[in-house]
Every structure is written in structure tokens, then in C-alpha cells.
XYZ file of N, CA and C in Angstrom:
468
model
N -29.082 15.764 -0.798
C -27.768 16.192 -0.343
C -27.027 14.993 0.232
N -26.148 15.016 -0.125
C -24.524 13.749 0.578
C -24.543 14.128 1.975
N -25.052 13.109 2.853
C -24.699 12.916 4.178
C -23.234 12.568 4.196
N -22.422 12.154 3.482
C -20.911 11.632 3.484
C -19.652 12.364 2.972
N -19.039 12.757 4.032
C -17.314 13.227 3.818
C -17.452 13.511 2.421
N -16.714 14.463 1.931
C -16.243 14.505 0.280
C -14.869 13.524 0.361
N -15.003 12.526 -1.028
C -13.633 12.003 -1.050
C -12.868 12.504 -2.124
N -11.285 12.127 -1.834
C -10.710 12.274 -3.041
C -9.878 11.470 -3.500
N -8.897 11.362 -4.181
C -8.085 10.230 -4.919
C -7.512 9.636 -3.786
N -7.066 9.744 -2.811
C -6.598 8.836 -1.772
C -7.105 8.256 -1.040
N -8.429 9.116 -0.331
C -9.698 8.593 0.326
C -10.336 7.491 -0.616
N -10.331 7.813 -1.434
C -11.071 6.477 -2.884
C -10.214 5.179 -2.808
N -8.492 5.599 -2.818
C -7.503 4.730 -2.888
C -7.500 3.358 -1.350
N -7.596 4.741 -0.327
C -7.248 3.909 1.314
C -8.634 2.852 1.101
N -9.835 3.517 0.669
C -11.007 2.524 0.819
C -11.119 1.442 0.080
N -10.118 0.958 -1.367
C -10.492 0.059 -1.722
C -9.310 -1.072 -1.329
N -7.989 -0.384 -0.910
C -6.885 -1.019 -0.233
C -7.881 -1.226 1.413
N -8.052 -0.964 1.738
C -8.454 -1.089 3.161
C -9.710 -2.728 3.001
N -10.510 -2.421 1.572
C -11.342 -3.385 1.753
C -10.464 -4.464 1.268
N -9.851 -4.503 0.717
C -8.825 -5.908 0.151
C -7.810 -6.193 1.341
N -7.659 -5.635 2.327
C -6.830 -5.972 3.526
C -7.228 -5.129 4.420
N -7.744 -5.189 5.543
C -8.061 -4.106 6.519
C -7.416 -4.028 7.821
N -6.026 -5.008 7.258
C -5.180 -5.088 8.693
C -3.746 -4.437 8.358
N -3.944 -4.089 6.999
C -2.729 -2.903 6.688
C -1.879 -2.022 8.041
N -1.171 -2.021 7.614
C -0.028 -0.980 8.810
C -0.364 -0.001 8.369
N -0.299 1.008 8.756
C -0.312 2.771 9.076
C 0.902 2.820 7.918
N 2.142 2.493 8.460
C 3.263 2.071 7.438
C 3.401 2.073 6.225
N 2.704 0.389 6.260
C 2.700 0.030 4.917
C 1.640 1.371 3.750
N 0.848 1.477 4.592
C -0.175 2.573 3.744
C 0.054 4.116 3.213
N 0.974 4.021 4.335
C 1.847 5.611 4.240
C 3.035 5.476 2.772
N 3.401 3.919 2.849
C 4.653 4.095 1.675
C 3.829 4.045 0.758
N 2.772 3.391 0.483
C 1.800 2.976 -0.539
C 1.526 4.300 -1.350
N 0.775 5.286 -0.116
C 0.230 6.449 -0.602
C 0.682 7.920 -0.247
N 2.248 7.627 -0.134
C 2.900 8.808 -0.240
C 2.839 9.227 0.999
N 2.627 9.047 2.359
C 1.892 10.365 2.989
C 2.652 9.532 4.230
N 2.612 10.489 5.523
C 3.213 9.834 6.809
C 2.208 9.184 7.380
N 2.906 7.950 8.412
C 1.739 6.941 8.867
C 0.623 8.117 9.513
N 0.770 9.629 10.536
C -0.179 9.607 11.132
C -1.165 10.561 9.972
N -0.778 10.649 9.268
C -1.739 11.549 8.125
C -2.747 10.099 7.228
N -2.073 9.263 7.319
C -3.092 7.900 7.153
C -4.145 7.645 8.389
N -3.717 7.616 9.458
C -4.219 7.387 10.528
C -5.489 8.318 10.683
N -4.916 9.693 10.543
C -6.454 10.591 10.176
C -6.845 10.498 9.189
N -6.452 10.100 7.987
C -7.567 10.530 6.843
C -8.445 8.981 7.253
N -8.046 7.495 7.869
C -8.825 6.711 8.317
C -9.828 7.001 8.887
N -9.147 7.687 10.427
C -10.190 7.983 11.368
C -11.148 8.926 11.035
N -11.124 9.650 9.552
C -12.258 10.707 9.152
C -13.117 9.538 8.636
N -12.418 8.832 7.772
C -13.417 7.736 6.749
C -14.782 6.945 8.112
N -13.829 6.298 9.040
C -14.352 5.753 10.010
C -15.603 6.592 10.581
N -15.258 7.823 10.970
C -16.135 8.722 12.105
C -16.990 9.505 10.361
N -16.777 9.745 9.525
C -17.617 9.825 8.548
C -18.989 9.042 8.259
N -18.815 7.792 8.702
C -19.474 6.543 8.196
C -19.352 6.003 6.876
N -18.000 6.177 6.441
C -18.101 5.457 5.071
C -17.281 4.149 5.307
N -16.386 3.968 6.544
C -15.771 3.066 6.627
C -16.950 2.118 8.315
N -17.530 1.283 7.926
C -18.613 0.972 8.790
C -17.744 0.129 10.267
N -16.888 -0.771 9.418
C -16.370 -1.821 10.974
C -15.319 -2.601 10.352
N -14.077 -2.306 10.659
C -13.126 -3.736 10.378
C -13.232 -5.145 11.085
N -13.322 -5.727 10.453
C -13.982 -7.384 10.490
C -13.163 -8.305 10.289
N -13.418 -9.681 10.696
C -12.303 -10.815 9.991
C -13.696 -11.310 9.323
N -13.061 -11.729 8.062
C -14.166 -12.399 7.199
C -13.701 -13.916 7.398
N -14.898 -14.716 7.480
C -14.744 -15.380 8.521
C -14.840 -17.030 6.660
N -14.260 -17.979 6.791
C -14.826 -18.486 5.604
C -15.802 -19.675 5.686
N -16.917 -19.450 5.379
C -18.338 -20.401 5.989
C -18.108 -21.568 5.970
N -17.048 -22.347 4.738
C -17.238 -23.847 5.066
C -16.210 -24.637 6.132
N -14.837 -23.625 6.717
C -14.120 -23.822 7.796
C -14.891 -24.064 9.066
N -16.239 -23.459 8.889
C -16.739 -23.283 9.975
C -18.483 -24.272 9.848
N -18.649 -24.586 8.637
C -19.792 -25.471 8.585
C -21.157 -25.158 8.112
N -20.701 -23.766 7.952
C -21.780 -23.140 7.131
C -22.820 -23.023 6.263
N -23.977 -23.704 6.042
C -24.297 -23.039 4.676
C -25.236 -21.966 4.546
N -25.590 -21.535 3.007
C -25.925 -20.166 2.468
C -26.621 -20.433 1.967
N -28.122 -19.688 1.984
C -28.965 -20.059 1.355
C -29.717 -18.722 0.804
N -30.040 -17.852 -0.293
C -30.823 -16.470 -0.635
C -32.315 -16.889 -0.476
N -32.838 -16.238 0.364
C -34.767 -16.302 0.115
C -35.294 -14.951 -0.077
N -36.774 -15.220 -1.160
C -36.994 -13.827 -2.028
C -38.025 -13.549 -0.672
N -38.811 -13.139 -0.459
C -39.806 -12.540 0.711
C -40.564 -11.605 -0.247
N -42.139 -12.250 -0.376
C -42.797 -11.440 -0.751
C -43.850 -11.196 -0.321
N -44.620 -9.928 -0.151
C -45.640 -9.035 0.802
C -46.911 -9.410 -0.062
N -47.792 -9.623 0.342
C -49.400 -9.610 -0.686
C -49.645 -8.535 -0.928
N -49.445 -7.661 0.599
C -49.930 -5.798 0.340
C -48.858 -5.617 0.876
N -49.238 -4.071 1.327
C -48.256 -3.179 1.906
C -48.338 -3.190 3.324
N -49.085 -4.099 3.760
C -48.287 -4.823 5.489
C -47.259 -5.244 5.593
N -46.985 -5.317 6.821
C -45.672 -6.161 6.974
C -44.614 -5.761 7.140
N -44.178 -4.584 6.475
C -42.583 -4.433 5.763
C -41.923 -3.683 7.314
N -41.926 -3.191 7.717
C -41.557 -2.572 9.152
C -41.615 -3.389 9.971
N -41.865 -4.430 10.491
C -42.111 -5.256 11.136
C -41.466 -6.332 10.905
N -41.242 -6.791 9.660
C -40.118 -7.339 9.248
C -39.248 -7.066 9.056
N -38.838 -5.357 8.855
C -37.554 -5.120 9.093
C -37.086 -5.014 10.008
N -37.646 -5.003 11.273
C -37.252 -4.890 12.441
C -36.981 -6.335 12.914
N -37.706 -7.249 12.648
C -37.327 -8.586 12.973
C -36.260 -8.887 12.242
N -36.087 -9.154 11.412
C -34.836 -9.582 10.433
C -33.650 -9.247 10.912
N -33.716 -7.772 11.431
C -32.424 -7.439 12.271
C -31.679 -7.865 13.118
N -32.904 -8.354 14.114
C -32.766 -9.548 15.102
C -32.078 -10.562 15.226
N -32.308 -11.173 13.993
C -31.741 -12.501 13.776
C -30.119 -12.860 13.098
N -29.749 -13.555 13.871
C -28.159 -13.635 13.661
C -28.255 -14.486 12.387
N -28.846 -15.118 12.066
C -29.145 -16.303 10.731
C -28.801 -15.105 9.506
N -29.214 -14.125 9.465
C -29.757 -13.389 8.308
C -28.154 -12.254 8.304
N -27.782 -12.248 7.322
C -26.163 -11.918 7.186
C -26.315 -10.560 6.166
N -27.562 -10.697 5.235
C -27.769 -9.473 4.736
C -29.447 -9.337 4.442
N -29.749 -8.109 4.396
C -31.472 -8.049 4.203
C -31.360 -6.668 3.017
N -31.889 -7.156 1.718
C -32.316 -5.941 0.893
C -33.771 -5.791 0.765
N -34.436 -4.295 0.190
C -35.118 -4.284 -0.165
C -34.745 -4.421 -1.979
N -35.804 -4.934 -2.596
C -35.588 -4.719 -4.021
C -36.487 -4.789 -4.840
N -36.045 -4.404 -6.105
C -36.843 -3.895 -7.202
C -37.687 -5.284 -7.837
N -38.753 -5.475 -8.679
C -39.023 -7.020 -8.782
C -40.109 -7.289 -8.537
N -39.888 -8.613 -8.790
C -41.441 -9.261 -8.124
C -41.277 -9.636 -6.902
N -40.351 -10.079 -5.840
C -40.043 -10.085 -4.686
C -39.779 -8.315 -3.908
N -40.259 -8.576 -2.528
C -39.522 -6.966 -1.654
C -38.755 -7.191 -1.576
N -38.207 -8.366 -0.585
C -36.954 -8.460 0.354
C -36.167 -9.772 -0.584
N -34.904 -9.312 -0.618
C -33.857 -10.409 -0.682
C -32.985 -10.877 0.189
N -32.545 -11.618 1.022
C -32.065 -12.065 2.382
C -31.156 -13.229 2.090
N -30.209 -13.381 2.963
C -28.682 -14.058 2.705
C -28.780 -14.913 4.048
N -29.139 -15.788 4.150
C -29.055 -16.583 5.364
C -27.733 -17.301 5.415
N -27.253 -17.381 6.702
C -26.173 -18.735 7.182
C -27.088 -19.663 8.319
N -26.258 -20.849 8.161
C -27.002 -21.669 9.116
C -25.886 -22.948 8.805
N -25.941 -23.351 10.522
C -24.277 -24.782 10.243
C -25.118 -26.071 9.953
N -25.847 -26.357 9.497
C -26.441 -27.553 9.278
C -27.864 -27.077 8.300
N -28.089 -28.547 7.870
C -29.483 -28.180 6.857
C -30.420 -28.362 7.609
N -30.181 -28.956 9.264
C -31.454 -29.080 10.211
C -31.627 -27.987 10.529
N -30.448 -26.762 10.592
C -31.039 -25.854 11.361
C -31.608 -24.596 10.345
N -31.049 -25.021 8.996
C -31.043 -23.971 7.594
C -33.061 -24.615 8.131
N -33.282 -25.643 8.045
C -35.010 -26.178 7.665
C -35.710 -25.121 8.626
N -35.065 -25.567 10.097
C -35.745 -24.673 11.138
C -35.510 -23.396 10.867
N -35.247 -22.651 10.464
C -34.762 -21.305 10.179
C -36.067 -20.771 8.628
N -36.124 -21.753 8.197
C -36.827 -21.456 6.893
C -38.437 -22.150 6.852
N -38.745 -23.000 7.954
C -39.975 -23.510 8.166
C -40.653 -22.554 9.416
N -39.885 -22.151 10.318
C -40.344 -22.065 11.455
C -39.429 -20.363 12.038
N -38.688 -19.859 11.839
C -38.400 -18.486 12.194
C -38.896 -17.780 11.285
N -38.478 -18.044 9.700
C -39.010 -16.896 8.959
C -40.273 -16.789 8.762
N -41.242 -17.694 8.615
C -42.282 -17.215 9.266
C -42.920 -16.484 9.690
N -42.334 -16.505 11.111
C -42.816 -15.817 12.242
C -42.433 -14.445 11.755
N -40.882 -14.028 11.394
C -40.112 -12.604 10.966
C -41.466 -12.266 10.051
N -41.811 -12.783 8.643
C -42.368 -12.641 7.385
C -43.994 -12.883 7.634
N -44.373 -12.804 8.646
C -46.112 -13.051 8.392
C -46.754 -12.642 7.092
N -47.266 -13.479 7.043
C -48.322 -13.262 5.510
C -47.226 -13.298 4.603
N -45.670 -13.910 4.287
C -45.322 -12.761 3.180
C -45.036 -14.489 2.625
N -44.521 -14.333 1.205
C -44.177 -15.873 0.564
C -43.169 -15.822 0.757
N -41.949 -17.008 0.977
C -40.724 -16.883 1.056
C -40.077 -18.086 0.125
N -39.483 -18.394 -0.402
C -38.695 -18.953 -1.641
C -37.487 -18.798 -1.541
N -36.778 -20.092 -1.475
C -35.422 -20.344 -0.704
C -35.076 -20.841 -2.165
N -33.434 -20.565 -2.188
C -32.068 -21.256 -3.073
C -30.945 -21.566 -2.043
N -30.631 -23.074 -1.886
C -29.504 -23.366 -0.989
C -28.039 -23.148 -2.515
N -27.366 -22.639 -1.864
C -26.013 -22.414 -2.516
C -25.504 -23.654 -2.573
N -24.933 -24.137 -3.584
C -24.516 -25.526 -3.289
C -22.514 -25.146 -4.061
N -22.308 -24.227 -4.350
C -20.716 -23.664 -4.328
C -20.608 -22.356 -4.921
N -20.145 -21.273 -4.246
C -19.650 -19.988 -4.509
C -18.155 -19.371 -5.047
N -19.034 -19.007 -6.310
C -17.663 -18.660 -7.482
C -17.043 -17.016 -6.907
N -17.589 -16.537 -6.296
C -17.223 -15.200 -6.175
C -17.673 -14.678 -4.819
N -17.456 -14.071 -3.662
C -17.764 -13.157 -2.849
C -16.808 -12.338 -2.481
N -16.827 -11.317 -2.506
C -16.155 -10.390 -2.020
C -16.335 -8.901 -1.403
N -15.428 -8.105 -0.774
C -15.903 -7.157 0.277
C -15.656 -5.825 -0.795
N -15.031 -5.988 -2.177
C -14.368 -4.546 -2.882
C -15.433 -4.380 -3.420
N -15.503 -3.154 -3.475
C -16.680 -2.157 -3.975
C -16.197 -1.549 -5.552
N -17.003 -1.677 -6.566
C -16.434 -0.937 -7.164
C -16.397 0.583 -7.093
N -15.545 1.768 -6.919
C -15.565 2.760 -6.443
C -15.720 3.869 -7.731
N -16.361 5.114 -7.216
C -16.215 6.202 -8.043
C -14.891 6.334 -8.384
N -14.491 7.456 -9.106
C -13.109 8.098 -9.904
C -13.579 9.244 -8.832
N -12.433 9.749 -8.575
C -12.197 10.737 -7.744
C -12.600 12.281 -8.622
């Protein structure tokens, strides 16, 4: 069963306008999608208090700021570990996304880190500790053709 709001053509609409700008006016969204600013304002605040709309954010851009990105696969020998590392991983501000996945790896993980001294320490010496027993296998990003926050969405 759907833990989540039913949507429909506008709820589908506000969410993929909202992810391509999430500092939209009430306004601007109301002329957009027909409707008065405060009937935007609630069908938001349903999306929001629904949980389909998680947190408006400034996306921040990593190399303004010194960033780099690096994906590591994380893999388990057995079936230890995985709770324990998910709970650590959480922890850590380094780690920007954590999947489980399908594969020869469990975990796929999105690290930031402002230097390659601290990307080393982060990948010699924290994950580690997060990943006991598990193998970990790093790719430093060396330029990103694509990231983005739009989802591709159902049809209403």
C-alpha cells in the first residue's frame, strides 16, 4: 500500500517546477498553474506534510566551494555489517548519498571532501571504521556532465 498523498496533474506539475526552482513565488506558481497563490500554498503544504516534498535547499555548487566527489562501491563478505553501517554512514557529513544496490557491490556512496588530503583520510581511515570487514573501491570524479535534482515523474 502507498504511504504517499494521491497526486494529480498539478501536484505532478508543482513537483517538478518546484524541483527546477524551489524559490518560486506562490504568484508566480498560481499564474503558472491556474489556481490562486493560497490554493498553491496548500496544495505545497500537503506535498510538504505528505512527505513527498522532503526539504527546500540551496544546491550548493562543489567546485565554488572546493569540493571533490568521489563514488565508493562497499562490499559485505556476509551478511554482517549492513545495520551498523547504515547507521554509521548517516553520521557522517562526508557521505552526501548512501544506496543500497543490486550487483556485486551492497552499498553505493557519494562522498564530498575539500581536498584530496582529506578525500585520503576519509577513504583510508573513516570508512573503514563505518565499513568493517566490508571492501571499499573508490572513483574520484575528475568532471561532471550532468547532476541534477528533476525526477523523472509519473503521468498523472
Amino acid at each position: 500500500m502507498n504511504e504517499f498523498p494521491r497526486l494529480d496533474a498539478t501536484d505532478l506539475g508543482l513537483i517538478g517546477r518546484l524541483a527546477r526552482d524551489g524559490r518560486a513565488s506562490w504568484v508566480d506558481l498560481a499564474r503558472e498553474f491556474r489556481l490562486t497563490p493560497p490554493a498553491i500554498a496548500a496544495r505545497v503544504r500537503r506535498l510538504v506534510g505528505g512527505g513527498i516534498i522532503r526539504q527546500f535547499t540551496a544546491l550548493v555548487e562543489p567546485r565554488a566551494v572546493g569540493a571533490l566527489t568521489a563514488f565508493v562501491e562497499v562490499t559485505f563478505e556476509g551478511p554482517g555489517g549492513h545495520d551498523e553501517f547504515r547507521q554509521a554512514v548517516g553520521r557522517l557529513v562526508a557521505v552526501q548519498e548512501c544506496h543500497r544496490i543490486a550487483g556485486g557491490a551492497h552499498f553505493l556512496i557519494k562522498v564530498r571532501a575539500r581536498s584530496t588530503g582529506e578525500m585520503e583520510h576519509f577513504l583510508a581511515a573513516v570508512l573503514p571504521q563505518a565499513a568493517r570487514g566490508a571492501t571499499c573501491r573508490a572513483a574520484m570524479v575528475l568532471s561532471t556532465i550532468k547532476e541534477t535534482t528533476v525526477y523523472p515523474l509519473p503521468r498523472a
